[in-house]
XYZ file of C-alpha atoms in Angstrom:
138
model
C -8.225 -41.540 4.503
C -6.817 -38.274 3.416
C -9.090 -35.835 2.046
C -8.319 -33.023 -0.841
C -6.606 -30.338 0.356
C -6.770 -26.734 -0.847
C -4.342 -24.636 -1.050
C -4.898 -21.075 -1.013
C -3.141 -19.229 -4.293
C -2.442 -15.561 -4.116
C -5.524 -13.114 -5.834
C -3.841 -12.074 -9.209
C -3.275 -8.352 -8.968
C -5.695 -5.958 -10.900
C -3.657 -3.061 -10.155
C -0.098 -3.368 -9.978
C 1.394 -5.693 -12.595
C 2.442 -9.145 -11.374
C 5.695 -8.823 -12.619
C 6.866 -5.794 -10.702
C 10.826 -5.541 -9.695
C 11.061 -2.626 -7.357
C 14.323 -1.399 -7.868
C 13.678 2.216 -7.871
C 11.061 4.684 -6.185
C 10.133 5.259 -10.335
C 8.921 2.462 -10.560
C 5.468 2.336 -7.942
C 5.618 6.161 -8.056
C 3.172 6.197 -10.778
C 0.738 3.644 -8.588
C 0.664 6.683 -6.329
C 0.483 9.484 -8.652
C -2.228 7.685 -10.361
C -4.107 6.875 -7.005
C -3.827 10.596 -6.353
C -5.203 12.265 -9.079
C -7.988 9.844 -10.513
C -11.666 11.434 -10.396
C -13.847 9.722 -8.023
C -17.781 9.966 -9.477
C -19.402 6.971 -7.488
C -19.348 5.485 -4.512
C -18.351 2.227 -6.615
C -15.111 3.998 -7.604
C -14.398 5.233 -4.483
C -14.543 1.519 -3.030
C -12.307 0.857 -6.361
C -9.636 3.147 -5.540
C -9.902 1.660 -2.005
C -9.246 -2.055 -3.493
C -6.675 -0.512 -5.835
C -4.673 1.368 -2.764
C -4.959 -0.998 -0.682
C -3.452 -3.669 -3.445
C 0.048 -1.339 -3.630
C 0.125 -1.345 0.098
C 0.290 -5.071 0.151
C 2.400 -5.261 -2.415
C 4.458 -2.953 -1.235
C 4.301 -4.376 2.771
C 4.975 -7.689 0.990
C 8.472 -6.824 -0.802
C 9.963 -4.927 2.195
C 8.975 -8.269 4.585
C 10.486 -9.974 1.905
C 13.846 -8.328 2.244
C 14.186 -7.790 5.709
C 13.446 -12.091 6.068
C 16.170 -12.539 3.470
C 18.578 -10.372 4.957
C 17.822 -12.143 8.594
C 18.735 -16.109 7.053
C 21.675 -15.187 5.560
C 23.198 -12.164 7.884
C 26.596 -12.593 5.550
C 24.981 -11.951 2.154
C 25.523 -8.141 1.689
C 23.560 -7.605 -1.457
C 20.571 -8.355 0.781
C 21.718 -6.159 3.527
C 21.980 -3.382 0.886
C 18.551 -4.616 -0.586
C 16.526 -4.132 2.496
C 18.324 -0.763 3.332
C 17.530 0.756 -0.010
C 14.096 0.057 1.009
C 14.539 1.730 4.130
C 16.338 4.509 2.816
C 14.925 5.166 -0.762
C 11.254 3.979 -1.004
C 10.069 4.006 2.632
C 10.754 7.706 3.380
C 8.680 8.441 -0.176
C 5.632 6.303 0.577
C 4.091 8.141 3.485
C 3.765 11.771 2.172
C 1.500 9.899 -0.564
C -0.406 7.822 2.103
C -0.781 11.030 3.900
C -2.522 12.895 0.820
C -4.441 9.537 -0.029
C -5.567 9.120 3.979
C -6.856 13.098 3.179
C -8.316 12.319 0.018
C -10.496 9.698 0.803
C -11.831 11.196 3.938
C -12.659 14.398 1.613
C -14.481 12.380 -0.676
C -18.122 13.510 -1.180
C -18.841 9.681 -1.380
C -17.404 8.976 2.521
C -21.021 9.153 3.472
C -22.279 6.514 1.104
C -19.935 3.326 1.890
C -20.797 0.889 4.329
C -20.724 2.478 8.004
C -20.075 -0.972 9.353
C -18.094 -2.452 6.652
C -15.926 0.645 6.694
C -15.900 1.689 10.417
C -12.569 0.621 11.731
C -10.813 1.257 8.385
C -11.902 5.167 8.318
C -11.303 5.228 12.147
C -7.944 4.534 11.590
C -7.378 6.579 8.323
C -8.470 9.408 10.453
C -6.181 8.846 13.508
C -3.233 8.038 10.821
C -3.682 11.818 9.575
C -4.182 13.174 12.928
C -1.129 11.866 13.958
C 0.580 12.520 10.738
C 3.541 15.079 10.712
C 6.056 15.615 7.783
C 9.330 16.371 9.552
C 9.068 12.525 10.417
């Protein structure tokens, strides 16, 4: 007998649209921008702003796995060559100044001290040793 099997869908985005093409560094620079600037009041919207980021990272991690597993089946298909190096070239480069200024502004947040120490632990240990290892000529 065969019983009912679930399959797992994907969460449906609350932050970055469903529908997003990235074809340009435009186009999740906003995400960014708006991760950056939004006022933090509670610990509730700093944990917010922690699902939000942490939605355009996977998002973003997604797409470039995408590519580079597109351009690996078919290594004679140039558009996806040139797909996966745009990445590489055009949007990777740009993402890590703004995870370095979001890795400082969440561990400046006056509501650090409030989240869950052991919900939390690992992830702020490794925020930390991302900026202390951080260095903008890379």
């Amino acid at each position: 007998m065969i019983k009912n099997i679930s399959i797992p869908t994907k969460p449906k985005r609350k932050f970055v649209a469903q529908n997003l093409i990235i074809d340009s560094w435009n186009k999740i620079k906003p995400f960014f921008e708006d991760l950056l600037k939004r006022k933090i009041k509670s610990v509730s919207e700093l944990e917010q702003w922690m699902l939000n980021r942490s939605e355009l990272e996977a998002v973003l991690e997604e797409d470039m796995a995408w590519r580079y597993i597109k351009m690996n089946i078919d290594t004679t298909d140039k558009v996806l060559a040139e797909r996966f190096h745009f990445w590489i070239k055009e949007i990777s480069p740009k993402i890590s100044p703004y995870s370095h200024k979001l890795n400082i502004k969440l561990i400046n947040s006056k509501f650090l001290k409030d989240l869950n120490k052991k919900k939390y632990h690992i992830y702020l240990r490794n925020v930390k040793k991302q900026i202390e290892i951080y260095r903008e000529e890379n």
